[in-house]
Coordinates of C-alpha atoms in Angstrom, one line a residue:
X18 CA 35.4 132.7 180.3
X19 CA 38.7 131.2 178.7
X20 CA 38.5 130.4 175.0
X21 CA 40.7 127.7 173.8
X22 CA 43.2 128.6 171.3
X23 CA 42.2 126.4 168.0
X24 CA 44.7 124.0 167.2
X25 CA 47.5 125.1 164.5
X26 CA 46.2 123.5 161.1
X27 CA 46.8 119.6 160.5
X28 CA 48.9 120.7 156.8
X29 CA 51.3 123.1 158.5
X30 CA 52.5 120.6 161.2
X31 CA 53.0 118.2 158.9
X32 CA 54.7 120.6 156.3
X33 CA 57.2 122.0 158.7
X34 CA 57.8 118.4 160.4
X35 CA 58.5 116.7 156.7
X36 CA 61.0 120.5 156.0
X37 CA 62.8 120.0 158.7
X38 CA 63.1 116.3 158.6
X39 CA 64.6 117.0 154.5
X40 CA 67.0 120.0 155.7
X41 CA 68.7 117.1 158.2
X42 CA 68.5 114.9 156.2
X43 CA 70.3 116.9 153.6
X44 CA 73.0 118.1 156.2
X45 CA 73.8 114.2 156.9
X46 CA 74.1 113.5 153.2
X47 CA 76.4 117.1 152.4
X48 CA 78.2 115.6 155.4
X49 CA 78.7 112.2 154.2
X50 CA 79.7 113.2 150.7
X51 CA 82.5 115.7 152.3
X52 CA 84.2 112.9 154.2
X53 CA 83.9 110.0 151.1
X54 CA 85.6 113.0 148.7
X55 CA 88.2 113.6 151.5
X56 CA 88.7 110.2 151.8
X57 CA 88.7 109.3 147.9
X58 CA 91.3 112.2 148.1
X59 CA 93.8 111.1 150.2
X60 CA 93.9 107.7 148.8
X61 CA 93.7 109.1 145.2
X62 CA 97.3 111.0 146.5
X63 CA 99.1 108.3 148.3
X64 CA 98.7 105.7 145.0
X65 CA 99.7 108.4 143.1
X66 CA 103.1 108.9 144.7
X67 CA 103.4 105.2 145.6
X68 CA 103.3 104.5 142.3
X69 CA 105.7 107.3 140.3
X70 CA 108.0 106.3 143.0
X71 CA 108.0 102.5 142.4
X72 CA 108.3 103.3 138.5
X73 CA 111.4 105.5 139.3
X74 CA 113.1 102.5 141.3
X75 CA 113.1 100.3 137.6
X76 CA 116.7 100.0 137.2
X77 CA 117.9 102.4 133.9
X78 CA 119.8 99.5 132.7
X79 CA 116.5 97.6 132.3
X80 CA 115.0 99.9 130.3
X81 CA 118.2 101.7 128.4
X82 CA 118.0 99.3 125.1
X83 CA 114.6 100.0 124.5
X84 CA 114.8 103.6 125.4
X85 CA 117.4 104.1 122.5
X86 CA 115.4 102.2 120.4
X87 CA 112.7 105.1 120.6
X88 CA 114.6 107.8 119.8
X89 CA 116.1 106.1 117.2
X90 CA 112.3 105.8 115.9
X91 CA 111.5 109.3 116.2
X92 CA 115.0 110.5 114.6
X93 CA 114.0 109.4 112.1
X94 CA 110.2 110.7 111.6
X95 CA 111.2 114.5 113.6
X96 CA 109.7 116.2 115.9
X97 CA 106.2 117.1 114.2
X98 CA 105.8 114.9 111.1
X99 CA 103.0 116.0 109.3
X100 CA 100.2 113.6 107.0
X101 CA 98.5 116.4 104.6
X102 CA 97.2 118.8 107.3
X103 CA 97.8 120.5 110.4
X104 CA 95.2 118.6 112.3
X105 CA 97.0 115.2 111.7
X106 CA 100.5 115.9 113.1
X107 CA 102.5 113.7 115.2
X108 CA 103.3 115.1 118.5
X109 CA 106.8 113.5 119.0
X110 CA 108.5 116.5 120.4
X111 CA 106.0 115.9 123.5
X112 CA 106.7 111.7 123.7
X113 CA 110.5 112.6 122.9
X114 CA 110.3 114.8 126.0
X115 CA 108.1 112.0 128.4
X116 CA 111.5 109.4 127.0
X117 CA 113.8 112.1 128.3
X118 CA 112.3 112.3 131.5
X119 CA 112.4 108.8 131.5
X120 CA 115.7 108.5 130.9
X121 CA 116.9 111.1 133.3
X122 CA 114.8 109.5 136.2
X123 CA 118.1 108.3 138.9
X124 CA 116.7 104.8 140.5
X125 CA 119.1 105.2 143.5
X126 CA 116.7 107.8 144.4
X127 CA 113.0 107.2 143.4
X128 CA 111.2 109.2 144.9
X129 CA 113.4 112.8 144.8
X130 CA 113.3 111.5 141.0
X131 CA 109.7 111.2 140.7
X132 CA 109.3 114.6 142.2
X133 CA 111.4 116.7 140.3
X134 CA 110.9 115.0 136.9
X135 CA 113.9 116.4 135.4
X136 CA 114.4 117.4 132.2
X137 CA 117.6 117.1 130.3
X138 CA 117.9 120.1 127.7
X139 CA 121.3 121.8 126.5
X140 CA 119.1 123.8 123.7
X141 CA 120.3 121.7 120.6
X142 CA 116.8 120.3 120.2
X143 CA 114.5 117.7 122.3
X144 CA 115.9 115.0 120.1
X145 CA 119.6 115.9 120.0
X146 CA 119.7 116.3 123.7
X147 CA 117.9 112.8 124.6
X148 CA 120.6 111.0 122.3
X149 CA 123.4 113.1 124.0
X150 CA 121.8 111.9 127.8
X151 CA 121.4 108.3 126.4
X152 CA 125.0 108.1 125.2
X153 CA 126.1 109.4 128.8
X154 CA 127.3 113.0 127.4
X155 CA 126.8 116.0 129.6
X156 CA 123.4 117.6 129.3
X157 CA 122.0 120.8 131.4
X158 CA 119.1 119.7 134.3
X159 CA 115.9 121.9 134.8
X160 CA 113.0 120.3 137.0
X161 CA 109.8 119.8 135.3
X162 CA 107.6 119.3 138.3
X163 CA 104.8 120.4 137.5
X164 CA 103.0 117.5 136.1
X165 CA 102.8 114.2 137.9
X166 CA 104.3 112.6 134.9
X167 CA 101.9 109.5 135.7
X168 CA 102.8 108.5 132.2
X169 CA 105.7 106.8 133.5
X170 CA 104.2 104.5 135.5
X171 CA 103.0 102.8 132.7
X172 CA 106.4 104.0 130.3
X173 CA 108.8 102.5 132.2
X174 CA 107.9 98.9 133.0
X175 CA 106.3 98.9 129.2
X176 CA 110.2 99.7 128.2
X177 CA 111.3 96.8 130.0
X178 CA 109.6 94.9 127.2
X179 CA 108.8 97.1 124.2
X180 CA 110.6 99.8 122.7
X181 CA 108.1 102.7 120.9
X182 CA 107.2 100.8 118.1
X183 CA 105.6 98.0 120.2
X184 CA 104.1 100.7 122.6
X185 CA 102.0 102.2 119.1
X186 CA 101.1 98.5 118.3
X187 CA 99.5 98.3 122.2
X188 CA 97.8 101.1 121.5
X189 CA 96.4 101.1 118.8
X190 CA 95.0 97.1 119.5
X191 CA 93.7 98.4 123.3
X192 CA 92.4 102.1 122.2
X193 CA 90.3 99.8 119.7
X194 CA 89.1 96.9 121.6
X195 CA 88.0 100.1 124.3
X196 CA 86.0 102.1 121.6
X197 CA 84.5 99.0 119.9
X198 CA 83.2 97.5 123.3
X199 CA 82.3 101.2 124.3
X200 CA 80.3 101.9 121.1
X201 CA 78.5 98.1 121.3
X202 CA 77.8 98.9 125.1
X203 CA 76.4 102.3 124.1
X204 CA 73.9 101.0 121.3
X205 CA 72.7 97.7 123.6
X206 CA 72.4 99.1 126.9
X207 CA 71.2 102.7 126.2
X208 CA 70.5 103.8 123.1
X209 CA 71.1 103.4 119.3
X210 CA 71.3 107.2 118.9
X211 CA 74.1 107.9 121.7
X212 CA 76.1 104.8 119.9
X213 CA 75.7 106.8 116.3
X214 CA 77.0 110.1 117.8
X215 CA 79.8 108.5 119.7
X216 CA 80.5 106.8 116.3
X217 CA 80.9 110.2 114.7
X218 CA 82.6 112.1 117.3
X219 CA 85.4 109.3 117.5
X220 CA 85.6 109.8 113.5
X221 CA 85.9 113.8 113.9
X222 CA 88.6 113.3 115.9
X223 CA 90.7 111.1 114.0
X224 CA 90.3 108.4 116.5
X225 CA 92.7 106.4 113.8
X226 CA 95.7 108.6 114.1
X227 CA 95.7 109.4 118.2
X228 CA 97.3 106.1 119.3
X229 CA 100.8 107.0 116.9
X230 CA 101.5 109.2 120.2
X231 CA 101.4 108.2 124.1
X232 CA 100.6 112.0 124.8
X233 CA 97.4 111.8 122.4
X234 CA 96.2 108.4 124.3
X235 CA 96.4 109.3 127.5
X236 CA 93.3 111.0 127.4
X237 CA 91.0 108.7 125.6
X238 CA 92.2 105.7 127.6
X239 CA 90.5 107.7 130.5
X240 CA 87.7 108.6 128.8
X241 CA 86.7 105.0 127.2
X242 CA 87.6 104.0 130.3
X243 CA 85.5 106.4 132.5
X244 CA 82.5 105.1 129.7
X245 CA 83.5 101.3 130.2
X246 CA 83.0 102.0 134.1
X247 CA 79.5 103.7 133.6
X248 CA 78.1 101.3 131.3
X249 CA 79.2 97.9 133.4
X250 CA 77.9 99.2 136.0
X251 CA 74.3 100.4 135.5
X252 CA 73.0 99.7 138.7
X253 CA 75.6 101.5 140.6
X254 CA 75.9 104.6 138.0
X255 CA 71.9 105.2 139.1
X256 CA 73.4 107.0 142.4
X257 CA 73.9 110.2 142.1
X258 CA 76.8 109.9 145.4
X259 CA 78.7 107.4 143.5
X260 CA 79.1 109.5 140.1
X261 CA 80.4 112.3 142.9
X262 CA 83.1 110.5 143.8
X263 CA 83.7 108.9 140.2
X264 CA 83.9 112.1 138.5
X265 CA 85.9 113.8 141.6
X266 CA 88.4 110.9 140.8
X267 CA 88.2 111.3 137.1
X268 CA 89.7 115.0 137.0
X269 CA 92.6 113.2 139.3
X270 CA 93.5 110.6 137.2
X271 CA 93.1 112.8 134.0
X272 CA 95.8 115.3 135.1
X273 CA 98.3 112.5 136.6
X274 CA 98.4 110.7 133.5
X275 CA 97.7 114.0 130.8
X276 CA 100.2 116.6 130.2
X277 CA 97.1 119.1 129.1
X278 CA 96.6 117.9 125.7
X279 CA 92.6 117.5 125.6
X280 CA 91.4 116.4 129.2
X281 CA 87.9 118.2 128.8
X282 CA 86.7 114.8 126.8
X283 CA 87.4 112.9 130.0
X284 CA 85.0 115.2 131.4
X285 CA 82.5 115.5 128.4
X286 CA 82.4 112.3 126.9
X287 CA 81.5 109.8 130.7
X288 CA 79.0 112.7 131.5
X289 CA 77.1 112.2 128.3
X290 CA 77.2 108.6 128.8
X291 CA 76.0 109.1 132.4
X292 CA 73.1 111.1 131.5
X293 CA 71.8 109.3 129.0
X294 CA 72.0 106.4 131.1
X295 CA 70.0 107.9 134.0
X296 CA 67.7 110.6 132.9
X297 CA 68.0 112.7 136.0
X298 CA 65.2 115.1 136.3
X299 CA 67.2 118.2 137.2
X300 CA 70.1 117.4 134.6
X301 CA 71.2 120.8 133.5
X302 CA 72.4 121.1 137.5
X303 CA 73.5 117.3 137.5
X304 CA 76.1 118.9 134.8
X305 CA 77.2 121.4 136.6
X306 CA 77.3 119.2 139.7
X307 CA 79.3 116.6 138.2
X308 CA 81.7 119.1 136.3
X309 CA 82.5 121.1 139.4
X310 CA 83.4 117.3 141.0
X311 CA 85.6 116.9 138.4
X312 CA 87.4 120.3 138.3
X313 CA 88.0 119.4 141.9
X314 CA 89.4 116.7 141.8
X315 CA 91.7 117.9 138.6
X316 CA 92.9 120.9 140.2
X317 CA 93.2 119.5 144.2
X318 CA 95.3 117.0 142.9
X319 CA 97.0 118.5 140.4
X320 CA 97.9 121.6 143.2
X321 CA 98.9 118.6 146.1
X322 CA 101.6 117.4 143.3
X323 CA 103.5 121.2 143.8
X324 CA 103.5 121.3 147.4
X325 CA 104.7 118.2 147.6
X326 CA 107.5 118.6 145.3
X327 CA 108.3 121.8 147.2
X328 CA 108.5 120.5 149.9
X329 CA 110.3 117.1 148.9
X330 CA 112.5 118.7 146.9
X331 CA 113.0 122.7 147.9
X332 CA 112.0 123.4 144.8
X333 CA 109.8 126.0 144.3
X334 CA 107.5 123.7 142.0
X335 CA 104.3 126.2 143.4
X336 CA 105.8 129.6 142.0
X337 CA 106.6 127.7 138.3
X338 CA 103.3 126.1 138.3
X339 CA 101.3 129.3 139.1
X340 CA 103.8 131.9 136.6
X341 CA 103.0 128.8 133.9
X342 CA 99.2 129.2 134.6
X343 CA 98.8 132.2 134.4
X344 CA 101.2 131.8 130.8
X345 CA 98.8 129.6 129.8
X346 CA 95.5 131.1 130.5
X347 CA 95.8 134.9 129.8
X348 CA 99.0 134.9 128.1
X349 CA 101.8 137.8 128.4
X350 CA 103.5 140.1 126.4
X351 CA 106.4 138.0 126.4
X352 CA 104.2 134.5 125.3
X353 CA 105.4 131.9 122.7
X354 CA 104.9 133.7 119.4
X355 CA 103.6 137.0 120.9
X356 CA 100.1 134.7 121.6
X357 CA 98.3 137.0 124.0
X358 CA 94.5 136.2 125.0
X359 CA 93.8 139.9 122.9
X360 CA 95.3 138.7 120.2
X361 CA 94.0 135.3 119.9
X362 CA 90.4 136.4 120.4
X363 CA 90.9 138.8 117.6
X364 CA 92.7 136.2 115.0
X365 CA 89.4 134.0 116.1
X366 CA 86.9 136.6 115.3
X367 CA 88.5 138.1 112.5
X368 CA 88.4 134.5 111.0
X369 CA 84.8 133.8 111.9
X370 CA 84.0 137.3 110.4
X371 CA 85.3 136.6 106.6
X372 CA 82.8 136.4 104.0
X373 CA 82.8 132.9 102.9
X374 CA 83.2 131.8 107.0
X375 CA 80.0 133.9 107.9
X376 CA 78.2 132.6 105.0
X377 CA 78.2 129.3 106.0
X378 CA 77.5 129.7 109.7
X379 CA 74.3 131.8 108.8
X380 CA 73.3 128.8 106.2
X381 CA 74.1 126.2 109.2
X382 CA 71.4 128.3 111.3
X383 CA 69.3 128.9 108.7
X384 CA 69.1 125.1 108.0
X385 CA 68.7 124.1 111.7
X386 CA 66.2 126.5 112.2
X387 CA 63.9 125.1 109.3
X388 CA 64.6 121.7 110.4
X389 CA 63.3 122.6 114.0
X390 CA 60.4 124.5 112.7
X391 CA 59.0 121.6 110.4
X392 CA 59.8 118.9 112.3
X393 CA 61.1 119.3 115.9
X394 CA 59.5 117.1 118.7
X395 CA 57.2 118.7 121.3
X396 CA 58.9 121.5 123.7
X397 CA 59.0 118.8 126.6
X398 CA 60.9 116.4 124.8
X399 CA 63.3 119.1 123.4
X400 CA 63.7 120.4 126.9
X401 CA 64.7 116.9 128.6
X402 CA 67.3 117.3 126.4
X403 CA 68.7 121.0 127.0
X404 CA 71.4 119.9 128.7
X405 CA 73.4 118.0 125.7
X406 CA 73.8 122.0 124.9
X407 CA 75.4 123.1 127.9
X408 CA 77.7 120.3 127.1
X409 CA 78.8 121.0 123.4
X410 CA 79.6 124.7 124.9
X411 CA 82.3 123.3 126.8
X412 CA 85.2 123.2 124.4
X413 CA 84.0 127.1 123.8
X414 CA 84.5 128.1 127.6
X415 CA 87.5 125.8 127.6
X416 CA 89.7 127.5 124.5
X417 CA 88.4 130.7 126.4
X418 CA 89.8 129.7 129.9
X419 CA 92.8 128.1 128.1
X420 CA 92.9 130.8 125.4
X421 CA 97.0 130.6 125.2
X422 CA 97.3 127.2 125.2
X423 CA 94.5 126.1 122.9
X424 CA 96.1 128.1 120.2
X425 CA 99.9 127.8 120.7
X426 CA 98.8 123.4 120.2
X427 CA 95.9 124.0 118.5
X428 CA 97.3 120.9 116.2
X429 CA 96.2 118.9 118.9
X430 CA 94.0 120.7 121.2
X431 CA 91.2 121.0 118.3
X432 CA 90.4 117.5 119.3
X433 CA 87.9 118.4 122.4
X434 CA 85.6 119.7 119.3
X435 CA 84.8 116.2 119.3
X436 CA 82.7 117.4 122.6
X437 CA 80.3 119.6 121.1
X438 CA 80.4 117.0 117.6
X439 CA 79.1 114.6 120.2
X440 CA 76.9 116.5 122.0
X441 CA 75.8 118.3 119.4
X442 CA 74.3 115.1 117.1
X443 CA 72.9 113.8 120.1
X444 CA 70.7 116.9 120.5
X445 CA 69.7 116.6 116.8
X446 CA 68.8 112.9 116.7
X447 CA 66.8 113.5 119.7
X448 CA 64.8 116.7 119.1
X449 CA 64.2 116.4 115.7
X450 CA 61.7 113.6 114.3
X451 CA 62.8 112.1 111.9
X452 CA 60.2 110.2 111.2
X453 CA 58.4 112.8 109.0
X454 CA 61.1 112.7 106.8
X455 CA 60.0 108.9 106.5
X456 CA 56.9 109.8 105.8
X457 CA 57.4 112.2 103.0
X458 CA 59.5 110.1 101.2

């Protein structure tokens, strides 16, 4: 006699039905985030070169009154005026360098111009050499294609109007209105704590002194902007899809617009914000997520700028980018002021290892480990939170990656510490509750 086979259990049918059913579903969304990024890409690239080539076509009789106006500013302050300390110099070597570029740019051919970016340097000094070009003398030529210069999108039709004077007043009124409706944004739509520690980081950074250079505000006009996007959009910023693509095309406009002077707070700074605003229940990976989107978009973009310059220009704008990276990351024997990665690591520790430096780091431990022992909130709480630490380690892992750079400008590079500052009182005010303290007193 035949025995029927029994029927597979209900729970296993169902189980491998709703599997399946998530693994396509998942393929379809993988798939539709590939073609969105790829899409986001290729339009992120084509305004990029439409618009460093319609800069390029200003006329450099438009601009030439005001451009010697500028120099004429920053003749008179130098190169790297300094107000009491290192950490508060002027970077006008850098904006004396964007002028120059500007200045060289030939409007009879735009976009061979906005390729090459050339620099015009006879050695005599960054300042000497710009007034030499501006008063039509001879000066040597040597491409500096390796940036997108996006800076001069903005430069050059603000030089139609303004000389630098008026571009420091713009700044400083816009950086200002930005921060102030960031911070007000921060404390009414998410929380009073994330408004407080944005508060801080801006003051730890000397948010006063950055607009006094264009190359210090480029990066904080994308990050406040980046915020300003996140927090007028609430509804939107919920979607994990659409802060893909934001952050994919937050590394691109960071490095067309930065010359590598502290891009990691364009980064940092919106993914706090996002966070905080969301709550996502896996946010340690949301970080990484988020900060691999923006890497992408930073370094795809930054690498399509060489080939096309190569290729534009014959140029070989690939082979100076990639002997300048690896100048920049590891350092060489031959690097500015013999600053090798060895050697940097082992000023760095030798500094952290002196008596009065250890001292207080082992206090600063000791004091946040008493705090967390009396009064920290329950483990669940403190975990939710976890992430805000992978966050302040970024400027570590960055000065690492970046080891020659960070230290060669560390008089302006020290700014991304605003990134663990930020990250790191959000934490505190967090974990910690504070109302015992109430309490006691």
């Amino acid at each position: 006699m035949l025995v029927p086979c029994a029927p597979a259990p209900c729970g296993i049918g169902i189980y491998t039905t709703v599997r399946r059913a998530f693994r396509n579903s998942m393929n379809r969304t993988s798939q539709h985030i590939t073609v969105r990024v790829i899409i986001l890409y290729l339009a992120l690239l084509a305004t990029f070169t439409v618009l460093v080539t319609a800069s390029s076509a200003i006329p450099r009789a438009a601009i030439d009154r005001n451009l010697k106006q500028s120099v004429s500013v920053i003749e008179s302050e130098g190169e790297y005026p300094a107000h009491g300390t290192m950490l508060f110099t002027q970077d006008n070597f850098t904006d004396c360098v964007i002028l120059n570029i500007a200045a060289g740019i030939d409007d009879k051919s735009p976009l061979q111009s906005a390729m090459l970016n050339t620099l015009h340097l006879s050695g005599n000094g960054i300042i000497t050499d710009t007034r030499a070009l501006l008063d039509g003398q001879p000066v040597a030529e040597r491409p500096y294609a390796r940036y997108w210069h996006g800076n001069q999108v903005l430069l050059r039709p603000l030089l139609c109007v303004t000389d630098y004077r008026g571009i420091r007043v713009i700044n400083h009124v816009l950086l200002t209105l930005m921060a102030l409706t960031c911070l007000l944004l921060c404390y009414t739509r998410v929380s009073r704590s994330l408004a407080m520690a944005m508060l801080l980081g801006l003051m730890v950074a000397g948010c006063w002194f950055v607009p006094l250079n264009m190359q210090y505000s480029a990066c904080f006009y994308v990050a406040l902007g980046a915020m300003l996007t996140l927090l007028l959009s609430p509804g939107r910023a919920m979607s994990q899809h659409w802060a893909c693509l934001l952050f994919f095309a937050l590394g691109g406009v960071t490095q067309y617009f930065d010359l590598l002077t502290t891009p990691l707070i364009t980064l940092a700074l919106p993914l706090i914000v996002w966070c905080m605003m969301v709550k996502p229940k896996h946010a340690c990976r949301m970080v990484i997520v988020l900060s691999l989107m923006w890497i992408a978009g930073y370094a795809l973009l930054w690498a399509s700028k060489w080939v096309i310059a190569s290729l534009i220009t014959g140029t070989d704008v690939i082979g100076d980018a990639a002997s300048s990276a690896m100048l920049r990351t590891m350092g060489s024997e031959s690097a500015e002021h013999g600053a090798t990665a060895q050697s940097i690591v082992g000023g760095y520790l030798g500094s952290v290892l002196r008596p009065a430096t250890a001292g207080l780091l082992l206090a600063g431990i000791a004091v946040m480990g008493l705090l967390y022992w009396r009064m920290a909130r329950p483990w669940r709480v403190v975990r939710s939170y976890t992430w805000l630490l992978l966050v302040a380690a970024m400027p570590l892992v960055w000065a690492l990656t970046l080891v020659e750079h960070t230290y060669i400008h560390r008089f302006f590079t020290w700014r991304i510490i605003m990134v663990t500052a930020v990250a790191g009182l959000l934490f505190l005010f967090n974990t910690v509750d504070w109302r015992l303290i109430l309490k006691k007193s």
